[in-house]
Coordinates of C-alpha atoms in Angstrom, one line a residue:
M568 CA 110.6 81.0 97.1
A569 CA 111.9 84.5 97.0
A570 CA 113.0 84.0 93.4
V571 CA 109.6 82.7 92.5
A572 CA 107.9 85.7 94.0
A573 CA 110.2 88.2 92.4
G574 CA 110.0 86.5 89.0
P575 CA 106.9 88.3 87.6
V576 CA 108.2 91.7 88.7
F577 CA 111.6 90.9 87.1
W578 CA 110.0 89.9 83.9
R579 CA 107.7 92.9 83.7
R580 CA 110.7 95.1 84.1
L581 CA 112.5 93.1 81.4
L582 CA 109.6 93.7 79.0
G583 CA 110.5 97.4 79.0
L584 CA 114.0 96.6 77.9
L585 CA 112.7 94.7 74.8
P586 CA 111.0 97.3 72.6
G587 CA 112.3 95.7 69.5
R588 CA 111.5 92.1 70.5
P589 CA 107.7 91.8 70.6
G590 CA 107.7 88.0 70.3
L591 CA 110.0 87.5 73.2
A592 CA 108.2 90.2 75.2
A593 CA 104.8 88.5 74.6
L594 CA 106.2 85.2 75.7
L595 CA 107.7 86.6 78.9
G596 CA 104.4 88.4 79.6
R597 CA 102.4 85.1 79.2
L598 CA 104.9 83.3 81.5
S599 CA 104.6 86.1 84.0
D600 CA 100.8 85.9 84.0
R601 CA 100.9 82.1 84.3
L602 CA 103.2 82.3 87.3
N603 CA 100.9 84.9 88.9
R604 CA 97.9 82.6 88.5
N605 CA 99.8 79.6 89.9
R606 CA 100.9 81.6 92.9
D607 CA 97.3 82.7 93.5
R608 CA 96.1 79.1 93.4
R609 CA 98.7 78.1 95.9
G610 CA 97.5 80.8 98.2
R611 CA 101.0 82.0 99.0
R612 CA 100.9 85.5 97.5
S613 CA 100.3 87.5 100.5
P614 CA 103.8 87.6 102.1
W615 CA 105.5 88.5 98.8
L616 CA 103.2 91.5 98.2
L617 CA 105.0 93.3 100.9
L618 CA 108.0 93.3 98.6
A619 CA 106.2 95.4 96.0
P620 CA 107.5 98.8 97.4
L621 CA 111.0 97.4 97.5
L622 CA 110.9 96.3 93.9
S623 CA 109.4 99.5 92.6
P624 CA 111.5 102.4 91.2
P625 CA 113.2 104.5 93.9
V626 CA 112.2 108.1 94.5
P627 CA 114.1 110.3 92.1
Q628 CA 117.0 112.1 93.8
V629 CA 117.0 115.8 94.1
T630 CA 120.1 117.0 92.2
S631 CA 120.5 120.2 94.2
P632 CA 119.9 121.0 97.8
P633 CA 116.6 122.7 98.7
C634 CA 116.6 126.4 98.9
C635 CA 116.2 127.5 102.5
L636 CA 114.7 130.8 101.3
C637 CA 111.9 129.2 99.2
P638 CA 108.6 128.3 100.8
E639 CA 108.4 125.1 98.7
G640 CA 111.9 124.1 99.9
V641 CA 110.2 122.3 102.8
H642 CA 107.7 120.2 101.0
R643 CA 108.5 116.5 100.3
F644 CA 107.4 116.5 96.7
Q645 CA 110.0 119.0 95.4
W646 CA 111.9 116.2 93.5
I647 CA 109.2 116.4 90.8
R648 CA 110.8 119.7 89.6
N649 CA 113.8 117.6 88.4
L650 CA 111.5 116.0 85.9
V651 CA 109.2 118.8 84.7
P652 CA 108.8 122.6 85.0
E653 CA 107.6 124.0 88.3
F654 CA 105.0 126.8 88.2
G655 CA 104.2 129.0 91.1
V656 CA 100.8 130.7 91.2
S657 CA 98.6 132.3 93.8
S658 CA 95.9 130.1 95.1
S659 CA 93.4 132.9 94.5
H660 CA 93.8 132.1 90.8
V661 CA 92.7 128.5 91.2
K662 CA 89.1 127.5 91.0
V663 CA 87.5 124.0 90.9
L664 CA 84.3 123.7 88.9
S665 CA 81.7 121.3 90.0
S666 CA 79.4 120.7 87.1
P667 CA 79.3 120.1 83.3
A668 CA 77.1 123.1 82.8
E669 CA 79.5 125.4 84.6
F670 CA 82.4 124.0 82.5
F671 CA 80.5 124.7 79.2
E672 CA 79.4 128.2 80.2
L673 CA 82.9 129.1 81.3
M674 CA 84.4 127.9 78.1
K675 CA 82.0 129.9 76.0
G676 CA 82.6 133.0 78.1
Q677 CA 86.3 132.7 77.8
I678 CA 86.2 132.2 74.0
K679 CA 84.1 135.3 73.6
T680 CA 86.6 137.5 75.5
A681 CA 89.8 135.9 74.1
K682 CA 92.0 138.5 72.3
R683 CA 95.2 136.6 71.5
R684 CA 94.8 132.8 71.5
V685 CA 92.4 130.0 71.9
V686 CA 94.0 126.5 72.3
M687 CA 91.9 123.4 72.7
A688 CA 93.1 119.8 73.0
S689 CA 90.6 117.0 73.3
L690 CA 89.9 113.5 72.1
Y691 CA 87.2 114.7 69.8
L692 CA 84.6 117.4 69.1
G693 CA 81.0 116.2 69.0
T694 CA 78.5 117.0 66.3
G695 CA 75.4 118.1 68.2
P696 CA 73.8 121.6 68.7
L697 CA 75.9 122.3 71.9
E698 CA 79.1 121.5 70.1
Q699 CA 78.0 123.7 67.2
E700 CA 77.3 126.5 69.7
L701 CA 80.9 126.2 70.8
V702 CA 82.2 126.4 67.2
D703 CA 79.9 129.4 66.6
C704 CA 81.5 131.2 69.6
I705 CA 85.0 130.7 68.1
E706 CA 83.7 132.0 64.7
S707 CA 82.2 135.1 66.3
S708 CA 85.5 135.8 68.1
L709 CA 87.4 135.5 64.9
E710 CA 85.0 137.7 63.1
R711 CA 85.4 140.4 65.8
S712 CA 89.1 140.2 65.5
L713 CA 89.0 140.8 61.8
Q714 CA 86.7 143.8 62.2
A715 CA 89.1 145.5 64.6
N716 CA 91.0 148.5 63.2
F717 CA 94.3 146.8 63.8
S718 CA 95.5 143.5 62.3
S719 CA 94.1 140.5 64.2
D720 CA 96.3 138.7 66.7
L721 CA 93.7 136.0 67.6
K722 CA 94.9 132.5 66.7
V723 CA 93.0 129.3 67.2
S724 CA 94.7 125.9 67.6
I725 CA 92.7 122.7 68.0
L726 CA 94.3 119.3 68.6
L727 CA 92.1 116.2 68.3
D728 CA 92.6 112.5 67.7
F729 CA 92.6 111.4 64.1
T730 CA 90.7 108.1 64.4
R731 CA 88.1 109.4 66.8
G732 CA 87.7 112.7 65.1
S733 CA 87.2 111.0 61.7
R734 CA 84.5 108.6 62.8
G735 CA 81.3 108.7 60.8
R736 CA 80.3 110.9 57.9
K737 CA 79.6 113.9 60.2
N738 CA 82.5 114.1 62.5
S739 CA 84.9 116.5 64.3
R740 CA 86.6 117.3 61.0
T741 CA 83.4 118.3 59.2
M742 CA 82.4 120.5 62.2
L743 CA 85.7 122.5 61.9
L744 CA 86.0 122.8 58.2
P745 CA 84.0 126.0 57.9
L746 CA 86.4 127.7 60.3
L747 CA 89.4 126.5 58.4
R748 CA 88.0 127.7 55.1
R749 CA 86.9 131.1 56.3
F750 CA 90.0 131.8 58.6
P751 CA 92.9 129.8 57.0
E752 CA 95.5 132.1 58.5
Q753 CA 94.2 132.1 62.0
V754 CA 92.9 128.5 62.5
R755 CA 95.0 125.3 62.8
V756 CA 93.4 121.9 63.3
S757 CA 95.9 119.0 64.1
L758 CA 94.8 115.4 64.2
F759 CA 97.1 113.1 66.1
H760 CA 97.5 109.6 64.5
T761 CA 99.1 106.9 66.7
P762 CA 102.2 105.4 65.1
N763 CA 101.1 101.9 66.2
L764 CA 98.2 101.9 63.7
R765 CA 99.9 101.2 60.4
G766 CA 100.2 98.8 57.4
L767 CA 97.8 95.9 57.1
L768 CA 96.5 96.5 60.6
R769 CA 95.3 100.0 59.6
L770 CA 93.6 98.6 56.5
L771 CA 91.8 95.7 58.3
I772 CA 90.6 97.2 61.6
P773 CA 87.2 98.9 61.1
E774 CA 86.1 102.3 62.5
R775 CA 85.6 102.5 66.3
F776 CA 87.8 99.4 66.8
N777 CA 90.8 101.2 65.4
E778 CA 90.6 103.6 68.3
T779 CA 91.7 100.8 70.7
I780 CA 95.2 100.9 69.2
G781 CA 96.1 104.3 70.5
L782 CA 94.6 107.8 71.0
Q783 CA 95.4 111.4 71.7
H784 CA 93.9 112.0 75.2
I785 CA 95.2 115.4 76.4
K786 CA 92.3 117.6 77.6
V787 CA 93.3 121.3 78.0
Y788 CA 91.3 124.4 77.1
L789 CA 93.2 127.6 77.0
F790 CA 92.1 131.2 76.5
D791 CA 94.8 134.0 76.4
N792 CA 96.4 133.5 79.9
S793 CA 93.8 131.3 81.5
V794 CA 93.6 127.5 81.4
I795 CA 90.9 124.9 82.1
L796 CA 92.4 121.5 82.8
S797 CA 89.9 118.7 82.6
G798 CA 89.2 115.1 81.6
A799 CA 86.1 116.2 79.7
N800 CA 85.8 116.0 75.9
L801 CA 84.1 118.5 73.7
S802 CA 80.8 116.7 73.5
D803 CA 77.3 117.4 74.6
S804 CA 77.1 114.8 77.4
Y805 CA 80.3 116.4 78.9
F806 CA 78.4 119.8 78.9
T807 CA 75.2 118.4 80.5
N808 CA 75.1 115.1 82.5
R809 CA 78.5 113.4 82.4
Q810 CA 80.4 114.1 85.6
D811 CA 84.0 114.9 85.3
R812 CA 86.6 117.2 87.0
Y813 CA 87.7 120.7 86.0
V814 CA 90.2 123.1 87.4
F815 CA 90.3 126.7 86.2
L816 CA 93.7 128.5 86.4
Q817 CA 93.0 132.2 85.9
D818 CA 95.6 134.6 84.6
C819 CA 98.5 132.2 84.8
P820 CA 100.7 133.3 81.8
E821 CA 103.6 130.9 82.3
I822 CA 101.3 127.9 82.6
A823 CA 99.3 129.1 79.5
D824 CA 102.5 129.5 77.6
F825 CA 103.7 126.0 78.5
F826 CA 100.5 124.3 77.4
T827 CA 100.4 126.3 74.2
E828 CA 103.9 125.1 73.4
L829 CA 103.0 121.5 74.4
V830 CA 99.9 121.4 72.2
N831 CA 101.8 123.0 69.4
A832 CA 104.5 120.4 69.8
V833 CA 102.1 117.5 69.6
G834 CA 100.4 119.3 66.7
D835 CA 103.6 119.5 64.8
V836 CA 103.9 115.7 64.8
S837 CA 100.3 115.3 63.9
L838 CA 98.4 115.4 60.6
Q839 CA 97.2 118.9 59.6
L840 CA 93.6 119.2 58.4
Q841 CA 93.2 121.1 55.2
G842 CA 90.2 123.1 53.9
D843 CA 89.3 120.3 51.4
D844 CA 89.1 117.7 54.3
S845 CA 92.5 116.2 53.3
V846 CA 95.4 115.9 55.7
Q847 CA 99.1 116.4 55.4
M848 CA 102.2 116.5 57.6
V849 CA 104.2 119.6 58.6
E850 CA 107.0 119.9 56.1
G851 CA 110.1 117.9 57.2
M852 CA 108.2 115.7 59.7
V853 CA 108.2 111.9 59.5
H854 CA 104.7 110.5 58.7
P855 CA 103.2 108.7 61.7
Y856 CA 102.0 105.6 59.7
K857 CA 103.6 105.8 56.3
G858 CA 107.1 106.7 57.5
D859 CA 109.6 104.8 59.6
Q860 CA 108.0 104.2 63.0
T861 CA 111.2 104.4 65.0
A862 CA 112.3 107.6 63.3
Y863 CA 108.8 109.2 63.9
C864 CA 108.8 108.3 67.6
E865 CA 112.3 109.6 68.1
A866 CA 111.4 112.9 66.3
A867 CA 108.2 113.2 68.4
N868 CA 110.1 112.5 71.6
K869 CA 112.6 115.2 70.8
R870 CA 109.9 117.8 69.9
V871 CA 107.9 117.2 73.2
M872 CA 110.9 116.9 75.5
D873 CA 112.4 120.1 74.0
V874 CA 109.3 121.9 75.2
I875 CA 109.5 120.3 78.7
N876 CA 113.2 121.0 79.1
A877 CA 113.0 124.6 77.9
A878 CA 110.2 125.3 80.3
R879 CA 112.1 123.7 83.1
T880 CA 115.1 126.0 82.5
R881 CA 112.8 129.0 82.1
Q882 CA 111.0 128.3 85.4
Q883 CA 114.3 127.7 87.3
L884 CA 115.5 131.2 86.3
L885 CA 112.1 132.7 87.3
H886 CA 112.3 130.8 90.6
A887 CA 115.6 132.4 91.4
Q888 CA 114.3 135.9 90.5
T889 CA 111.1 135.3 92.5
F890 CA 112.6 134.0 95.7
H891 CA 116.0 135.7 95.7
S892 CA 114.9 139.3 95.2
D893 CA 113.2 141.8 97.4
S894 CA 110.2 142.2 95.1
L895 CA 108.0 139.5 96.6
L896 CA 104.7 140.8 97.9
T897 CA 102.0 139.2 100.1
Q898 CA 98.6 138.8 98.6
E899 CA 97.3 141.7 100.6
D900 CA 100.1 144.0 99.6
A901 CA 99.9 143.0 96.0
A902 CA 96.2 143.8 95.9
A903 CA 97.0 147.3 97.2
A904 CA 99.9 147.8 94.8
G905 CA 98.0 146.7 91.8
D906 CA 100.9 146.5 89.5
R907 CA 102.7 143.4 90.8
R908 CA 101.6 139.8 91.2
P909 CA 100.8 138.3 94.6
A910 CA 103.3 135.9 96.2
P911 CA 102.9 132.3 94.9
D912 CA 101.6 129.8 97.4
T913 CA 100.7 127.0 95.0
W914 CA 103.1 125.1 92.7
I915 CA 102.0 123.2 89.7
Y916 CA 104.0 120.4 87.9
P917 CA 102.7 119.2 84.6
L918 CA 103.3 115.4 84.3
I919 CA 103.4 114.1 80.7
Q920 CA 102.7 110.5 79.6
M921 CA 103.3 109.6 75.9
K922 CA 104.3 106.0 76.0
P923 CA 104.8 105.5 72.2
F924 CA 107.4 108.2 72.4
E925 CA 109.0 106.7 75.6
I926 CA 107.8 109.7 77.7
K927 CA 106.6 108.2 81.0
I928 CA 106.9 111.0 83.6
D929 CA 103.4 110.5 85.0
E930 CA 104.0 106.8 85.4
I931 CA 107.3 107.4 87.3
V932 CA 105.7 109.9 89.7
T933 CA 102.6 107.8 90.3
E934 CA 104.6 104.6 91.1
T935 CA 106.9 106.6 93.3
L936 CA 103.9 108.0 95.3
L937 CA 102.3 104.6 95.7
T938 CA 105.6 103.1 96.7
E939 CA 106.3 105.7 99.3
A940 CA 102.8 105.5 100.8
E941 CA 103.2 104.4 104.5
R942 CA 101.0 103.4 107.3
G943 CA 98.7 106.2 108.3
A944 CA 98.4 107.6 104.8
K945 CA 95.1 107.6 103.0
I946 CA 94.9 107.3 99.2
Y947 CA 91.8 108.2 97.3
L948 CA 91.4 106.8 93.8
T949 CA 88.5 107.5 91.4
T950 CA 88.0 106.2 87.9
G951 CA 85.2 105.6 85.5
Y952 CA 87.0 102.5 84.1
F953 CA 88.6 100.3 86.8
N954 CA 91.4 98.3 85.3
L955 CA 94.6 98.6 87.3
T956 CA 97.9 97.5 85.7
Q957 CA 99.5 94.6 87.5
A958 CA 102.3 96.9 88.8
Y959 CA 99.7 99.3 90.4
M960 CA 97.7 96.3 91.8
D961 CA 100.8 95.0 93.4
L962 CA 101.5 98.4 95.0
V963 CA 97.9 98.8 96.3
L964 CA 97.9 95.3 97.8
G965 CA 101.5 95.5 99.0
T966 CA 101.7 98.8 100.8
R967 CA 100.2 99.7 104.2
A968 CA 98.3 102.9 103.3
E969 CA 94.5 103.0 103.4
Y970 CA 92.8 103.0 100.0
H971 CA 89.4 104.4 99.2
I972 CA 88.5 103.6 95.6
L973 CA 85.5 105.2 93.8
L974 CA 84.3 103.4 90.7
A975 CA 81.5 103.9 88.2
S976 CA 78.5 101.6 88.7
P977 CA 77.5 99.8 85.5
E978 CA 74.5 102.1 85.1
V979 CA 76.7 105.2 84.9
N980 CA 79.3 103.7 82.7
G981 CA 79.4 105.5 79.3
F982 CA 78.9 102.2 77.5
F983 CA 75.8 101.1 79.5
G984 CA 73.1 100.2 77.0
A985 CA 75.3 100.4 74.0
K986 CA 74.7 98.1 71.0
G987 CA 76.9 95.2 70.1
V988 CA 80.1 94.4 71.8
A989 CA 80.3 97.8 73.5
G990 CA 77.2 96.9 75.6
A991 CA 79.2 94.2 77.4
I992 CA 81.9 96.6 78.6
P993 CA 80.2 97.6 81.9
A994 CA 79.8 93.9 82.8
A995 CA 83.5 93.4 82.0
Y996 CA 84.5 96.1 84.4
V997 CA 82.3 94.5 87.1
H998 CA 84.1 91.2 86.5
I999 CA 87.5 93.0 87.0
E1000 CA 86.2 94.6 90.2
R1001 CA 85.0 91.2 91.5
Q1002 CA 88.4 89.6 90.8
F1003 CA 90.3 92.5 92.4
Y1004 CA 88.0 92.5 95.5
S1005 CA 88.3 88.7 95.8
E1006 CA 92.1 89.1 96.0
V1007 CA 91.6 91.9 98.6
C1008 CA 89.5 89.6 100.7
S1009 CA 91.8 86.6 100.3
L1010 CA 94.6 88.7 101.8
G1011 CA 92.3 89.9 104.7
Q1012 CA 92.7 93.6 103.6
Q1013 CA 89.0 94.6 103.1
E1014 CA 89.3 97.1 106.0
R1015 CA 92.3 98.8 104.4
V1016 CA 91.1 98.7 100.8
Q1017 CA 87.5 99.9 100.4
L1018 CA 85.6 100.1 97.1
Q1019 CA 82.5 102.3 96.4
E1020 CA 80.4 102.9 93.3
Y1021 CA 79.2 106.2 92.0
W1022 CA 75.6 106.4 90.9
R1023 CA 73.3 109.2 89.8
S1024 CA 70.1 108.8 88.0
G1025 CA 70.4 109.9 84.3
W1026 CA 74.1 110.7 84.6
T1027 CA 77.3 109.0 83.5
F1028 CA 80.7 109.1 85.3
H1029 CA 84.1 110.0 83.8
A1030 CA 86.1 111.4 86.7
K1031 CA 89.6 110.1 87.2
G1032 CA 91.9 111.1 90.0
M1033 CA 94.2 110.2 92.9
A1034 CA 95.0 111.9 96.2
L1035 CA 97.4 110.9 98.9
M1036 CA 96.7 112.4 102.4
K1037 CA 98.5 111.9 105.7
T1038 CA 97.6 113.5 109.0
T1039 CA 100.7 114.9 110.8
G1040 CA 101.4 115.1 114.5
M1041 CA 101.1 118.9 114.3
G1042 CA 97.4 118.9 113.5
G1043 CA 98.1 119.3 109.8
V1044 CA 97.4 117.3 106.7
N1045 CA 99.9 116.2 104.1
S1046 CA 98.2 115.4 100.9
F1047 CA 99.2 114.6 97.3
S1048 CA 96.8 114.0 94.6
R1049 CA 96.8 113.3 90.8
A1050 CA 94.3 112.4 88.3
S1051 CA 94.5 110.7 84.9
A1052 CA 96.7 112.0 80.2
M1053 CA 97.2 115.6 81.4
T1054 CA 97.5 115.7 85.2
P1055 CA 98.4 118.6 87.7
V1056 CA 100.3 118.4 90.9
W1057 CA 100.2 121.4 93.2
V1058 CA 101.7 122.7 96.4
S1059 CA 100.0 125.6 98.3
Q1060 CA 101.0 127.6 101.4
R1061 CA 97.6 129.3 101.9
A1062 CA 94.0 128.4 101.1
P1063 CA 93.4 127.7 97.4
A1064 CA 90.1 129.1 96.3
I1065 CA 88.7 125.6 95.8
N1066 CA 85.3 124.1 96.8
N1067 CA 85.0 121.3 99.3
M1068 CA 88.1 121.9 101.4
V1069 CA 89.8 120.1 104.2
Q1070 CA 90.3 122.4 107.2
A1071 CA 93.5 122.1 109.1
Q1072 CA 95.8 124.0 111.4
G1073 CA 99.6 124.1 111.6
L1074 CA 101.9 122.9 108.9
C1075 CA 100.2 121.4 105.9
E1076 CA 101.6 120.1 102.6
G1077 CA 100.3 118.0 99.8
C1078 CA 99.6 117.4 96.2
Y1079 CA 96.5 117.4 94.2
F1080 CA 96.1 115.6 90.8
P1081 CA 92.7 116.5 89.4
F1082 CA 93.1 114.8 85.9
G1083 CA 95.5 113.0 83.7
V1084 CA 99.1 114.0 83.3
L1085 CA 99.6 117.1 85.5
A1086 CA 100.3 117.5 89.2
V1087 CA 99.6 120.2 91.7
V1088 CA 101.4 120.2 95.1
S1089 CA 99.8 122.2 98.0
Q1090 CA 101.7 123.2 101.1
G1091 CA 100.2 125.4 103.9
R1092 CA 101.6 127.1 107.0
G1093 CA 99.0 128.8 109.0
R1094 CA 99.2 131.6 111.5
K1095 CA 98.4 130.8 115.1
G1096 CA 94.7 129.9 115.3
E1097 CA 94.2 130.3 111.6
A1098 CA 92.4 127.6 109.7
L1099 CA 94.0 126.4 106.5
S1100 CA 92.2 124.9 103.5
L1101 CA 93.7 122.2 101.4
P1102 CA 92.0 120.9 98.3
L1103 CA 90.3 117.5 98.5
P1104 CA 90.9 115.1 95.5
A1105 CA 88.5 115.0 92.6
L1106 CA 86.8 112.3 94.6
G1107 CA 85.3 114.9 96.9
E1108 CA 84.2 117.1 94.0
V1109 CA 82.4 114.3 92.1
L1110 CA 80.5 113.2 95.3
M1111 CA 79.0 116.7 95.9
G1112 CA 75.2 116.3 95.8
H1113 CA 75.4 112.8 94.3
E1114 CA 75.1 109.3 95.6
S1115 CA 77.9 106.8 96.3
W1116 CA 77.1 103.1 97.0
L1117 CA 79.4 100.5 98.5
L1118 CA 80.1 97.6 96.2
K1119 CA 77.8 95.5 98.3
S1120 CA 75.1 96.4 95.7
R1121 CA 77.0 94.2 93.3
G1122 CA 76.3 91.2 95.5
F1123 CA 79.9 90.0 95.8
L1124 CA 80.9 91.9 99.0
P1125 CA 80.1 90.8 102.5
G1126 CA 77.6 92.7 104.6
P1127 CA 74.2 94.2 104.0
E1128 CA 72.6 93.9 100.6
L1129 CA 73.0 97.7 100.0
S1130 CA 74.7 100.4 101.9
Q1131 CA 74.6 104.1 100.9
K1132 CA 77.3 106.5 101.9

């Protein structure tokens, strides 16, 4: 029995060891799925789900003892800094935005005042009047930089996906060509092309469908030393009525430098848009779909990992200087001094996920968090597209933490009402929800795993995030949260300047992941009688002023016909 239960897990792990044997990997995958279905029919799955945490990867070991002088030395997420660079910032420099309009206006304002760099990474740039307004802002800033008495230092770097950015006659490329032609020395447009779309497959798959093979999905918007981390694309609905999540990191030069280097690294392994709308590779770089796939992926892995490792080394040196010198100031003293930065109380860890290049840091951290979730912990998940991998599903059903999952109702799914096959996508997600919740009910876990749907008239829903929170015996809250292709983790000692806070007293620590591959860990130690504020997950942000319905409205959950939260 134990061997039967562990078999699918063993095979899924074996798949990762067979990158060059797709036929065997597919066969093992089918056998694994078949064994899962057979076990479901026999109704004997429940006891073995408790083995999921034991079969998942162990928590990465800290290679050096925690520093007793460092405030973050006491938080339980410090092992993440062994994987990625650790950035310390003041929570007063962190702000969560709550609406698409606020996101759009902030971006325009930041572009207009940028003096040195504008770096934007997104899936695509839309073609409507709002997107043109954004391009016009960039053009105006470049014009002003040329009119200055000194030589211009303003550089603009834009990273988009090749297939999505090339869709249609009027597309992201045609929107940006005027900038490239007018400012060829200052503007760079990179178009990432997945190495998996090549050969006969590339010739046969039509537009739109070719985007299912693989995409560039980083969303970061950077202006001089300030950064907006989001899941929003550069399209009109994301500026008006498509709810997403956005965190603004103001005057954080080390973080801005890192993301500039990361976007440039991905840009270096991408196709470069030319003024005549042609594309070409950086000299010496393997072509993503014409060159050898293995050679390209290895070169891309090295280019990206060099950035991560260099930043880790740099931040370790800065860490030593910051916490092992007498120059550290409190926020109040720093404000009075004016010439030195306030003490960091929030730590940010960028988690990178680029599976074609065998970079799976976000996956490692997420699985570790879910594996370590214990009784008494609460995990909040929010996604516009509910489709858990089997590994994550086993962890959700096999651990003892409480899960609160927020999904998009079919009406706020971005594909609702679409023509053709795309119009059936919302119903497909409802079917996946139904299957998942049926399994929850068959295991008697509907009190521990709760599902809700987001709904708002005239809006769509695109927020993705995860938060782990645990109440301590000291009256504090431990929280860790992440959200979906560029995610932050942060740790904060004092109150981050973020809307919709959890108030707590005593010792607090936690992490907040508001979007894809980046993590923010937050740790707080309050003075006697002082209330601390820790950030809620993106879940709290997207619910502000909106409506969330229990899945009873779908008709496949027990209880009243409709229940509003």
